[in-house]
CSV table of C-alpha atoms in Angstrom, one decimal:
chain,number,residue,atom,x,y,z
A,297,UNK,CA,-59.4,-22.4,16.0
A,298,UNK,CA,-59.4,-19.0,18.3
A,299,UNK,CA,-62.5,-18.2,18.0
A,300,UNK,CA,-63.9,-21.7,19.2
A,301,UNK,CA,-61.1,-21.2,22.5
A,302,UNK,CA,-63.3,-17.8,22.4
A,303,UNK,CA,-66.6,-19.3,22.6
A,304,UNK,CA,-65.7,-22.2,25.5
A,305,UNK,CA,-64.4,-19.8,27.9
A,306,UNK,CA,-66.8,-17.7,27.1
A,307,UNK,CA,-69.9,-19.8,27.8
A,308,UNK,CA,-70.5,-19.6,31.6
A,309,UNK,CA,-74.3,-21.2,32.1
A,310,UNK,CA,-74.5,-19.3,35.7
A,311,UNK,CA,-74.1,-16.3,34.2
A,312,UNK,CA,-77.1,-16.3,31.8
A,313,UNK,CA,-81.0,-15.1,33.5
A,314,UNK,CA,-83.9,-14.9,32.2
A,315,UNK,CA,-86.3,-11.8,32.8
A,316,UNK,CA,-89.3,-9.8,31.9
A,317,UNK,CA,-88.4,-6.4,29.4
A,318,UNK,CA,-89.2,-4.6,32.6
A,319,UNK,CA,-86.4,-5.4,34.0
A,320,UNK,CA,-84.3,-5.1,31.0
A,321,UNK,CA,-81.4,-2.2,31.7
A,322,UNK,CA,-78.6,-0.6,29.8
A,323,UNK,CA,-75.6,-2.2,29.7
A,324,UNK,CA,-77.4,-5.7,29.4
A,325,UNK,CA,-76.1,-8.0,26.5
A,326,UNK,CA,-79.3,-9.8,25.4
A,327,UNK,CA,-78.6,-13.3,24.2
A,328,UNK,CA,-82.0,-13.9,22.9
A,329,UNK,CA,-85.1,-13.4,22.3
A,330,UNK,CA,-87.4,-15.7,25.3
A,331,UNK,CA,-90.6,-15.2,24.9
A,332,UNK,CA,-92.5,-12.5,22.4
A,333,UNK,CA,-96.2,-12.2,21.3
A,334,UNK,CA,-97.6,-14.1,18.6
A,335,UNK,CA,-99.2,-10.8,17.2
A,336,UNK,CA,-95.7,-9.0,15.6
A,337,UNK,CA,-96.0,-10.5,13.1
A,338,UNK,CA,-91.8,-9.8,13.5
A,339,UNK,CA,-89.4,-12.2,15.1
A,340,UNK,CA,-87.1,-10.8,17.1
A,341,UNK,CA,-83.1,-12.9,16.4
A,342,UNK,CA,-80.8,-10.5,17.1
A,343,UNK,CA,-78.3,-10.1,19.8
A,344,UNK,CA,-76.2,-7.9,20.9
A,345,UNK,CA,-75.9,-5.0,24.1
A,346,UNK,CA,-78.3,-2.7,24.9
A,347,UNK,CA,-77.1,0.8,24.1
A,348,UNK,CA,-79.7,3.3,25.9
A,349,UNK,CA,-83.7,3.2,26.7
A,350,UNK,CA,-84.5,4.0,22.9
A,351,UNK,CA,-82.9,-0.3,22.1
A,352,UNK,CA,-85.6,-1.1,25.5
A,353,UNK,CA,-89.0,0.9,23.3
A,354,UNK,CA,-88.7,-0.5,20.3
A,355,UNK,CA,-87.6,-4.4,22.1
A,356,UNK,CA,-90.7,-3.7,23.8
A,357,UNK,CA,-92.8,-2.0,21.0
A,358,UNK,CA,-91.9,-5.4,19.1
A,359,UNK,CA,-93.9,-7.5,21.7
A,360,UNK,CA,-91.0,-8.6,23.6
A,361,UNK,CA,-91.9,-9.9,27.2
A,362,UNK,CA,-89.0,-12.2,27.9
A,363,UNK,CA,-85.0,-12.3,27.7
A,364,UNK,CA,-82.0,-13.8,27.8
A,365,UNK,CA,-79.3,-12.0,29.0
A,366,UNK,CA,-75.5,-13.1,29.3
A,367,UNK,CA,-74.2,-11.1,31.7
A,368,UNK,CA,-70.5,-12.8,31.5
A,369,UNK,CA,-70.2,-10.5,28.5
A,370,UNK,CA,-72.6,-7.4,30.4
A,371,UNK,CA,-71.2,-3.7,32.1
A,372,UNK,CA,-73.3,-4.1,34.4
A,373,UNK,CA,-73.5,-7.0,37.5
A,374,UNK,CA,-76.2,-9.7,37.9
A,375,UNK,CA,-79.2,-8.3,39.4
A,376,UNK,CA,-79.0,-9.7,43.9
A,377,UNK,CA,-83.3,-11.5,43.3
A,378,UNK,CA,-81.6,-13.1,39.9
A,379,UNK,CA,-78.2,-15.1,41.8
A,380,UNK,CA,-77.9,-18.4,44.2
A,381,UNK,CA,-78.4,-17.9,47.5
A,382,UNK,CA,-75.0,-20.0,48.8
A,383,UNK,CA,-73.3,-18.5,45.6
A,384,UNK,CA,-74.2,-14.6,45.8
A,385,UNK,CA,-71.0,-13.6,48.6
A,386,UNK,CA,-68.4,-15.8,45.4
A,387,UNK,CA,-70.2,-13.5,42.5
A,388,UNK,CA,-70.0,-9.9,44.3
A,389,UNK,CA,-66.3,-8.2,43.3
A,390,UNK,CA,-64.3,-8.4,46.8
A,391,UNK,CA,-64.9,-3.9,46.9
A,392,UNK,CA,-68.8,-4.3,47.0
A,393,UNK,CA,-67.8,-7.0,50.2
A,394,UNK,CA,-65.8,-3.8,51.2
A,395,UNK,CA,-69.1,-1.7,51.2
A,396,UNK,CA,-70.8,-3.4,53.6
A,397,UNK,CA,-67.9,-3.9,56.4
A,398,UNK,CA,-66.7,0.0,55.3
A,399,UNK,CA,-70.8,1.0,56.4
A,400,UNK,CA,-70.3,-1.4,60.0
A,401,UNK,CA,-67.3,0.7,60.4
A,402,UNK,CA,-69.2,3.6,60.2
A,403,UNK,CA,-72.3,3.3,62.1
A,404,UNK,CA,-70.1,2.1,65.3
A,405,UNK,CA,-67.3,5.3,64.4
A,406,UNK,CA,-71.2,7.4,64.4
A,407,UNK,CA,-72.1,5.4,68.3
A,408,UNK,CA,-69.1,6.0,69.3
A,409,UNK,CA,-69.8,10.1,68.9
A,410,UNK,CA,-73.4,10.1,70.1
A,411,UNK,CA,-71.1,8.5,73.7
A,412,UNK,CA,-69.0,11.4,73.1
A,413,UNK,CA,-65.9,9.5,72.7
A,414,UNK,CA,-62.8,11.3,70.6
A,415,UNK,CA,-61.3,10.4,68.7
A,416,UNK,CA,-58.9,11.0,65.5
A,417,UNK,CA,-60.5,11.0,62.6
A,418,UNK,CA,-58.9,8.6,60.2
A,419,UNK,CA,-57.9,10.6,56.7
A,420,UNK,CA,-59.7,8.7,53.8
A,421,UNK,CA,-57.1,6.2,51.4
A,422,UNK,CA,-58.8,9.3,48.5
A,423,UNK,CA,-58.8,12.4,49.8
A,424,UNK,CA,-56.9,14.8,47.7
A,425,UNK,CA,-53.0,16.1,47.3
A,426,UNK,CA,-50.6,17.9,46.5
A,427,UNK,CA,-48.9,17.2,43.6
A,428,UNK,CA,-45.7,17.6,45.5
A,429,UNK,CA,-46.7,14.9,48.5
A,430,UNK,CA,-48.4,12.0,46.1
A,431,UNK,CA,-45.5,11.9,44.1
A,432,UNK,CA,-43.5,11.0,47.2
A,433,UNK,CA,-45.9,8.1,47.6
A,434,UNK,CA,-46.5,7.0,44.9
A,435,UNK,CA,-42.8,7.3,43.2
A,436,UNK,CA,-41.9,4.9,45.9
A,437,UNK,CA,-45.2,2.9,45.3
A,438,UNK,CA,-44.6,2.3,41.6
A,439,UNK,CA,-40.9,0.8,42.2
A,440,UNK,CA,-43.0,-1.5,44.6
A,441,UNK,CA,-45.5,-2.4,41.8
A,442,UNK,CA,-42.6,-2.4,39.3
A,443,UNK,CA,-40.7,-5.4,41.4
A,444,UNK,CA,-43.4,-7.7,42.2
A,445,UNK,CA,-45.7,-7.5,39.5
A,446,UNK,CA,-41.7,-8.5,37.1
A,447,UNK,CA,-41.9,-11.1,39.4
A,448,UNK,CA,-45.4,-12.6,39.0
A,449,UNK,CA,-44.3,-12.5,35.5
A,450,UNK,CA,-42.1,-13.9,35.6
A,451,UNK,CA,-43.0,-16.4,37.8
A,452,UNK,CA,-46.5,-16.9,35.3
A,453,UNK,CA,-44.1,-17.7,32.5
A,454,UNK,CA,-42.7,-20.2,34.2
A,455,UNK,CA,-46.0,-21.6,34.5
A,456,UNK,CA,-46.6,-21.2,37.6
A,457,UNK,CA,-50.6,-19.5,39.2
A,458,UNK,CA,-51.0,-15.3,38.0
A,459,UNK,CA,-51.4,-14.7,41.8
A,460,UNK,CA,-55.0,-12.7,41.1
A,461,UNK,CA,-55.0,-11.5,44.7
A,462,UNK,CA,-51.9,-8.9,43.8
A,463,UNK,CA,-53.1,-7.6,40.9
A,464,UNK,CA,-56.2,-6.7,42.7
A,465,UNK,CA,-54.1,-5.3,45.8
A,466,UNK,CA,-52.2,-3.6,43.4
A,467,UNK,CA,-55.0,-2.4,41.1
A,468,UNK,CA,-56.9,-0.5,44.1
A,469,UNK,CA,-54.1,1.3,45.0
A,470,UNK,CA,-52.7,3.0,41.7
A,471,UNK,CA,-56.6,4.1,41.7
A,472,UNK,CA,-56.8,6.2,45.0
A,473,UNK,CA,-53.6,7.3,44.1
A,474,UNK,CA,-54.6,8.3,41.5
A,475,UNK,CA,-57.8,9.7,42.8
A,476,UNK,CA,-55.6,11.7,45.7
A,477,UNK,CA,-53.7,13.2,42.5
A,478,UNK,CA,-53.9,13.0,39.0
A,479,UNK,CA,-51.4,14.1,38.2
A,480,UNK,CA,-48.9,12.1,40.0
A,481,UNK,CA,-48.6,8.4,39.0
A,482,UNK,CA,-49.7,9.3,35.7
A,483,UNK,CA,-45.8,10.9,35.2
A,484,UNK,CA,-44.6,8.1,36.2
A,485,UNK,CA,-46.1,6.7,33.4
A,486,UNK,CA,-43.3,8.4,31.3
A,487,UNK,CA,-40.2,6.8,32.6
A,488,UNK,CA,-38.8,4.2,30.3
A,489,UNK,CA,-37.3,0.8,30.3
A,490,UNK,CA,-37.5,-1.2,26.9
A,491,UNK,CA,-36.9,-4.5,28.8
A,492,UNK,CA,-39.7,-4.5,31.5
A,493,UNK,CA,-41.5,-2.9,28.7
A,494,UNK,CA,-44.2,-6.5,29.4
A,495,UNK,CA,-44.9,-5.5,33.0
A,496,UNK,CA,-44.7,-1.9,32.8
A,497,UNK,CA,-47.5,-2.0,30.3
A,498,UNK,CA,-49.3,-3.9,32.2
A,499,UNK,CA,-48.6,-0.8,35.3
A,500,UNK,CA,-49.2,2.4,32.8
A,501,UNK,CA,-52.3,0.4,31.5
A,502,UNK,CA,-54.0,0.9,35.0
A,503,UNK,CA,-52.4,3.8,35.7
A,504,UNK,CA,-54.0,5.9,32.5
A,505,UNK,CA,-56.9,4.3,32.9
A,506,UNK,CA,-57.6,4.9,36.2
A,507,UNK,CA,-56.8,8.9,35.9
A,508,UNK,CA,-59.2,8.9,32.2
A,509,UNK,CA,-61.9,6.7,33.9
A,510,UNK,CA,-61.4,9.9,36.6
A,511,UNK,CA,-61.5,12.1,34.3
A,512,UNK,CA,-64.8,10.6,32.8
A,513,UNK,CA,-66.3,10.7,36.1
A,514,UNK,CA,-67.2,6.8,37.0
A,515,UNK,CA,-67.6,5.6,39.7
A,516,UNK,CA,-65.0,4.6,42.7
A,517,UNK,CA,-66.1,1.1,42.2
A,518,UNK,CA,-66.2,0.8,38.4
A,519,UNK,CA,-62.7,2.2,37.9
A,520,UNK,CA,-61.4,0.0,39.7
A,521,UNK,CA,-63.2,-2.6,38.1
A,522,UNK,CA,-61.7,-0.5,35.5
A,523,UNK,CA,-58.0,0.4,36.6
A,524,UNK,CA,-57.7,-4.6,37.4
A,525,UNK,CA,-58.9,-4.6,33.7
A,526,UNK,CA,-56.7,-2.9,33.6
A,527,UNK,CA,-53.8,-4.8,34.9
A,528,UNK,CA,-54.9,-8.0,33.5
A,529,UNK,CA,-55.2,-7.5,30.2
A,530,UNK,CA,-52.9,-8.5,28.5
A,531,UNK,CA,-51.2,-11.5,31.0
A,532,UNK,CA,-51.4,-13.9,28.6
A,533,UNK,CA,-48.3,-12.2,26.6
A,534,UNK,CA,-46.5,-14.8,29.8
A,535,UNK,CA,-48.1,-18.0,28.3
A,536,UNK,CA,-46.4,-16.5,24.9
A,537,UNK,CA,-42.4,-18.2,23.3
A,538,UNK,CA,-40.6,-14.8,24.8
A,539,UNK,CA,-38.3,-14.9,21.8
A,540,UNK,CA,-41.9,-13.6,20.3
A,541,UNK,CA,-43.2,-11.2,22.8
A,542,UNK,CA,-40.0,-9.3,23.3
A,543,UNK,CA,-38.5,-9.6,18.8
A,544,UNK,CA,-36.2,-6.5,18.5
A,545,UNK,CA,-37.7,-7.1,15.1
A,546,UNK,CA,-41.0,-7.1,13.7
A,547,UNK,CA,-43.0,-9.8,13.5
A,548,UNK,CA,-43.9,-11.9,10.7
A,549,UNK,CA,-47.8,-13.4,9.9
A,550,UNK,CA,-46.8,-16.8,11.4
A,551,UNK,CA,-45.0,-15.1,14.8
A,552,UNK,CA,-48.2,-12.4,15.0
A,553,UNK,CA,-50.9,-15.1,14.5
A,554,UNK,CA,-48.9,-16.5,18.1
A,555,UNK,CA,-49.7,-13.3,19.8
A,556,UNK,CA,-53.0,-13.0,18.7
A,557,UNK,CA,-53.3,-16.2,21.5
A,558,UNK,CA,-52.4,-13.5,24.6
A,559,UNK,CA,-55.7,-13.2,24.8
A,560,UNK,CA,-57.1,-16.9,24.7
A,561,UNK,CA,-54.3,-17.6,27.0
A,562,UNK,CA,-55.3,-14.2,29.3
A,563,UNK,CA,-58.6,-16.0,29.3
A,564,UNK,CA,-56.7,-19.7,31.2
A,565,UNK,CA,-55.3,-17.2,33.2
A,566,UNK,CA,-58.3,-15.2,35.0
A,567,UNK,CA,-61.5,-16.9,34.9
A,568,UNK,CA,-63.4,-18.8,37.8
A,569,UNK,CA,-61.0,-16.3,40.2
A,570,UNK,CA,-61.9,-14.4,43.3
A,571,UNK,CA,-62.8,-10.9,42.2
A,572,UNK,CA,-62.4,-11.2,38.6
A,573,UNK,CA,-65.4,-9.2,37.0
A,574,UNK,CA,-67.6,-9.5,33.8
A,575,UNK,CA,-66.1,-6.2,32.7
A,576,UNK,CA,-63.2,-7.3,33.5
A,577,UNK,CA,-62.6,-10.6,30.7
A,578,UNK,CA,-64.9,-8.1,28.9
A,579,UNK,CA,-61.6,-5.7,29.2
A,580,UNK,CA,-58.8,-9.4,27.5
A,581,UNK,CA,-61.7,-10.1,25.3
A,582,UNK,CA,-62.2,-7.2,23.6
A,583,UNK,CA,-59.5,-4.7,23.8
A,584,UNK,CA,-57.9,-5.7,20.4
A,585,UNK,CA,-61.8,-5.2,18.6
A,586,UNK,CA,-61.8,-1.9,16.5
A,587,UNK,CA,-65.0,0.1,15.6
A,588,UNK,CA,-64.7,-0.8,11.9
A,589,UNK,CA,-64.0,-4.7,12.3
A,590,UNK,CA,-61.2,-4.8,11.7
A,591,UNK,CA,-60.0,-6.4,15.0
A,592,UNK,CA,-59.4,-9.6,15.9
A,593,UNK,CA,-60.1,-11.9,17.8
A,594,UNK,CA,-64.5,-11.4,17.0
A,595,UNK,CA,-63.9,-9.2,14.4
A,596,UNK,CA,-66.5,-6.9,16.6
A,597,UNK,CA,-68.0,-3.5,14.5
A,598,UNK,CA,-69.2,-0.6,16.4
A,599,UNK,CA,-71.2,-0.7,19.4
A,600,UNK,CA,-71.2,-4.3,19.9
A,601,UNK,CA,-67.8,-3.2,21.3
A,602,UNK,CA,-68.1,-2.6,25.1
A,603,UNK,CA,-67.4,1.1,26.3
A,604,UNK,CA,-65.2,-0.8,28.7
A,605,UNK,CA,-63.3,-2.5,25.4
A,606,UNK,CA,-63.6,0.6,24.0
A,607,UNK,CA,-61.7,2.9,26.3
A,608,UNK,CA,-59.0,-0.6,27.1
A,609,UNK,CA,-58.3,-0.7,22.8
A,610,UNK,CA,-57.4,3.2,23.7
A,611,UNK,CA,-54.8,3.0,26.3
A,612,UNK,CA,-53.7,0.3,25.4
A,613,UNK,CA,-52.5,1.7,21.6
A,614,UNK,CA,-51.6,4.5,23.7
A,615,UNK,CA,-49.2,3.3,26.2
A,616,UNK,CA,-47.7,0.4,23.4
A,617,UNK,CA,-46.2,4.1,20.9
A,618,UNK,CA,-45.2,5.8,24.0
A,619,UNK,CA,-43.3,2.8,25.2
A,620,UNK,CA,-39.5,1.7,24.8
A,621,UNK,CA,-39.7,-1.4,23.7
A,622,UNK,CA,-37.3,-4.2,22.0
A,623,UNK,CA,-37.6,-3.7,18.2
A,624,UNK,CA,-38.5,0.5,19.2
A,625,UNK,CA,-38.1,4.0,20.6
A,626,UNK,CA,-40.8,5.3,22.0
A,627,UNK,CA,-43.0,7.8,20.1
A,628,UNK,CA,-44.0,11.3,21.2
A,629,UNK,CA,-47.5,11.0,23.6
A,630,UNK,CA,-48.2,13.3,21.1
A,631,UNK,CA,-47.3,11.5,17.8
A,632,UNK,CA,-49.9,8.4,19.5
A,633,UNK,CA,-52.2,11.0,20.3
A,634,UNK,CA,-52.2,12.1,16.5
A,635,UNK,CA,-52.7,8.9,15.5
A,636,UNK,CA,-55.6,7.2,17.3
A,637,UNK,CA,-57.1,10.8,16.3
A,638,UNK,CA,-57.1,10.2,13.0
A,639,UNK,CA,-58.0,6.4,12.8
A,640,UNK,CA,-61.5,7.6,13.8
A,641,UNK,CA,-62.9,4.3,12.0
A,642,UNK,CA,-61.1,1.9,14.1
A,643,UNK,CA,-61.3,4.3,17.8
A,644,UNK,CA,-64.3,5.2,18.9
A,645,UNK,CA,-63.8,9.2,17.7
A,646,UNK,CA,-65.8,10.4,21.4
A,647,UNK,CA,-63.8,8.7,23.5
A,648,UNK,CA,-60.8,10.1,21.2
A,649,UNK,CA,-61.2,13.2,22.2
A,650,UNK,CA,-62.0,12.8,25.9
A,651,UNK,CA,-58.9,10.7,26.1
A,652,UNK,CA,-56.9,13.8,24.8
A,653,UNK,CA,-58.8,16.6,26.5
A,654,UNK,CA,-57.4,14.3,29.5
A,655,UNK,CA,-54.6,14.1,29.4
A,656,UNK,CA,-53.7,17.4,27.0
A,657,UNK,CA,-52.1,17.2,24.2
A,658,UNK,CA,-49.3,17.4,25.8
A,659,UNK,CA,-49.2,14.8,29.1
A,660,UNK,CA,-48.0,15.2,32.1
A,661,UNK,CA,-43.9,14.4,32.6
A,662,UNK,CA,-43.4,15.1,29.1
A,663,UNK,CA,-40.4,17.7,28.5
A,664,UNK,CA,-41.9,20.6,25.5
A,665,UNK,CA,-39.5,23.6,24.5
A,666,UNK,CA,-41.3,26.7,24.5
A,667,UNK,CA,-40.2,29.8,22.6
A,668,UNK,CA,-38.5,31.7,24.2
A,669,UNK,CA,-35.6,29.2,24.3
A,670,UNK,CA,-36.3,27.2,28.0
A,671,UNK,CA,-37.4,24.2,28.2
A,672,UNK,CA,-40.2,22.7,30.9
A,673,UNK,CA,-41.1,19.9,32.8
A,674,UNK,CA,-45.1,19.7,32.2
A,675,UNK,CA,-46.7,19.4,35.5
A,676,UNK,CA,-50.1,19.5,34.6
A,677,UNK,CA,-52.8,19.6,31.7
A,678,UNK,CA,-55.5,22.5,31.1
A,679,UNK,CA,-59.0,21.1,30.2
A,680,UNK,CA,-59.9,25.4,27.8
A,681,UNK,CA,-57.0,25.1,26.7
A,682,UNK,CA,-54.9,21.8,25.9
A,683,UNK,CA,-52.0,23.2,24.2
A,684,UNK,CA,-51.9,25.6,27.1
A,685,UNK,CA,-50.7,23.3,30.4
A,686,UNK,CA,-48.7,24.2,33.7
A,687,UNK,CA,-44.6,23.7,33.5
A,688,UNK,CA,-42.4,24.1,35.6
A,689,UNK,CA,-38.9,25.8,33.4
A,690,UNK,CA,-35.7,24.3,33.8
A,691,UNK,CA,-33.2,24.9,31.1
A,692,UNK,CA,-32.1,28.0,29.3
A,693,UNK,CA,-31.5,25.5,25.1
A,694,UNK,CA,-30.1,28.8,23.6
A,695,UNK,CA,-27.2,28.8,26.6
A,696,UNK,CA,-27.2,24.9,27.1
A,697,UNK,CA,-27.6,24.7,31.0
A,698,UNK,CA,-30.0,24.5,34.0
A,699,UNK,CA,-31.1,27.7,35.0
A,700,UNK,CA,-33.3,27.6,38.3
A,701,UNK,CA,-36.8,26.5,38.1
A,702,UNK,CA,-40.0,28.3,37.3
A,703,UNK,CA,-43.2,27.9,37.5
A,704,UNK,CA,-45.9,28.9,34.8
A,705,UNK,CA,-49.3,28.7,33.7
A,706,UNK,CA,-49.1,29.3,30.0
A,707,UNK,CA,-52.9,29.8,29.5
A,708,UNK,CA,-52.1,33.1,31.2
A,709,UNK,CA,-53.0,36.1,29.4
A,710,UNK,CA,-50.3,38.2,30.1
A,711,UNK,CA,-47.8,35.1,28.7
A,712,UNK,CA,-46.6,35.4,25.2
A,713,UNK,CA,-44.9,32.0,25.8
A,714,UNK,CA,-46.1,28.9,23.8
A,715,UNK,CA,-45.1,25.3,23.6
A,716,UNK,CA,-42.7,24.8,20.8
A,717,UNK,CA,-43.1,21.2,20.4
A,718,UNK,CA,-42.5,18.2,23.0
A,719,UNK,CA,-39.2,16.8,23.0
A,720,UNK,CA,-36.7,13.7,23.7
A,721,UNK,CA,-35.3,14.5,27.4
A,722,UNK,CA,-31.7,12.2,25.9
A,723,UNK,CA,-31.7,15.1,22.9
A,724,UNK,CA,-30.8,17.6,25.6
A,725,UNK,CA,-29.1,14.8,28.2
A,726,UNK,CA,-31.9,14.6,31.0
A,727,UNK,CA,-32.0,11.9,32.9
A,728,UNK,CA,-35.6,11.7,33.1
A,729,UNK,CA,-35.9,10.0,36.1
A,730,UNK,CA,-33.1,12.6,38.5
A,731,UNK,CA,-35.6,15.4,36.7
A,732,UNK,CA,-38.7,14.6,38.6
A,733,UNK,CA,-36.6,14.1,41.3
A,734,UNK,CA,-34.9,17.2,41.3
A,735,UNK,CA,-38.5,19.0,40.6
A,736,UNK,CA,-40.7,16.9,42.9
A,737,UNK,CA,-40.2,15.2,45.7
A,738,UNK,CA,-39.9,17.3,48.7
């Protein structure tokens, strides 16, 4: 039943295009072969994502001339020449329209300079910032985002329309903050609120996806799409019985099957909304798929799961495991990372390795115990030595009192101080929110 409903959502004739083999590119989803030379002897019937140029070469060698491409499942946009003139603008993400306006603005600025009119240069929204300065901005924005998304979730639960425009606005602000400084927003994902998990998860996933996508070197436009997809991936939970969603015990089989329907609910809430791209739809549909085919809703395997969905799967599980929820105490990040690493048959092992290098074994915002009996706040990871982050020492565990804060780079060659373990703040009666404000707000 779930699959039948998905087929209805996925089928969109306007997203299907027939194009020649010469225009086939990695990232396109082949629905079927439209035309093939008759003398090849082998009729190509398989469908799936084109991952690299080797696949294109093989199809060409088999005499494939034209293919039917489903851009609803592709990772790239429909080529402009195949878009209907009357719908070109409606199919483009808002960010592309903004690019055009940006070009016009830059042209006007250049003209002003040519007439020797001097004006103060506007600071870029993504110009790099120090951790302390960005944390001040990020902490204020984080509180506002939580209030807005909580209200959005409540409205959606009540049957009102999901404000996708608000999601777009918030995800854009998150990306801009991450591009200025990856660590500020990432630290805030360590703050816990078990009663607010449903909307905190939306925000946390958008932050973590943005941090990871930046680490992977993706473009700002792609990062914005991934962040918005992350915010929308579980929005359908708002349309499930909240007694099941917030149950403080393990779900039974019937309840688990009911929860799986959140994928369909999510699609219903966002399909056709302005600014929602095929990549975002793919993340919503496939973030519970697993490499070994054990996931849902379609049991996809391996590379049939897009890179965007594989990234979303990793981030979704990581945040779910490390967050406090009505029925669980959040795991320490190192345990969640170990789970992802040991379940390589379910999660893309290459992406998991990169995710660990991105976050570090002890992610920013974690509190760690050191070999010198001190506690320290992790301020920045070390991509070359993931177990040796930059930290700020603040507490003596031997004498049980706070000390004058001191910043240390544990990878320093003259230091013989190592991380013993991550610890829970409450084990030492530490209020993490207050600690962050004391050590990071300027």
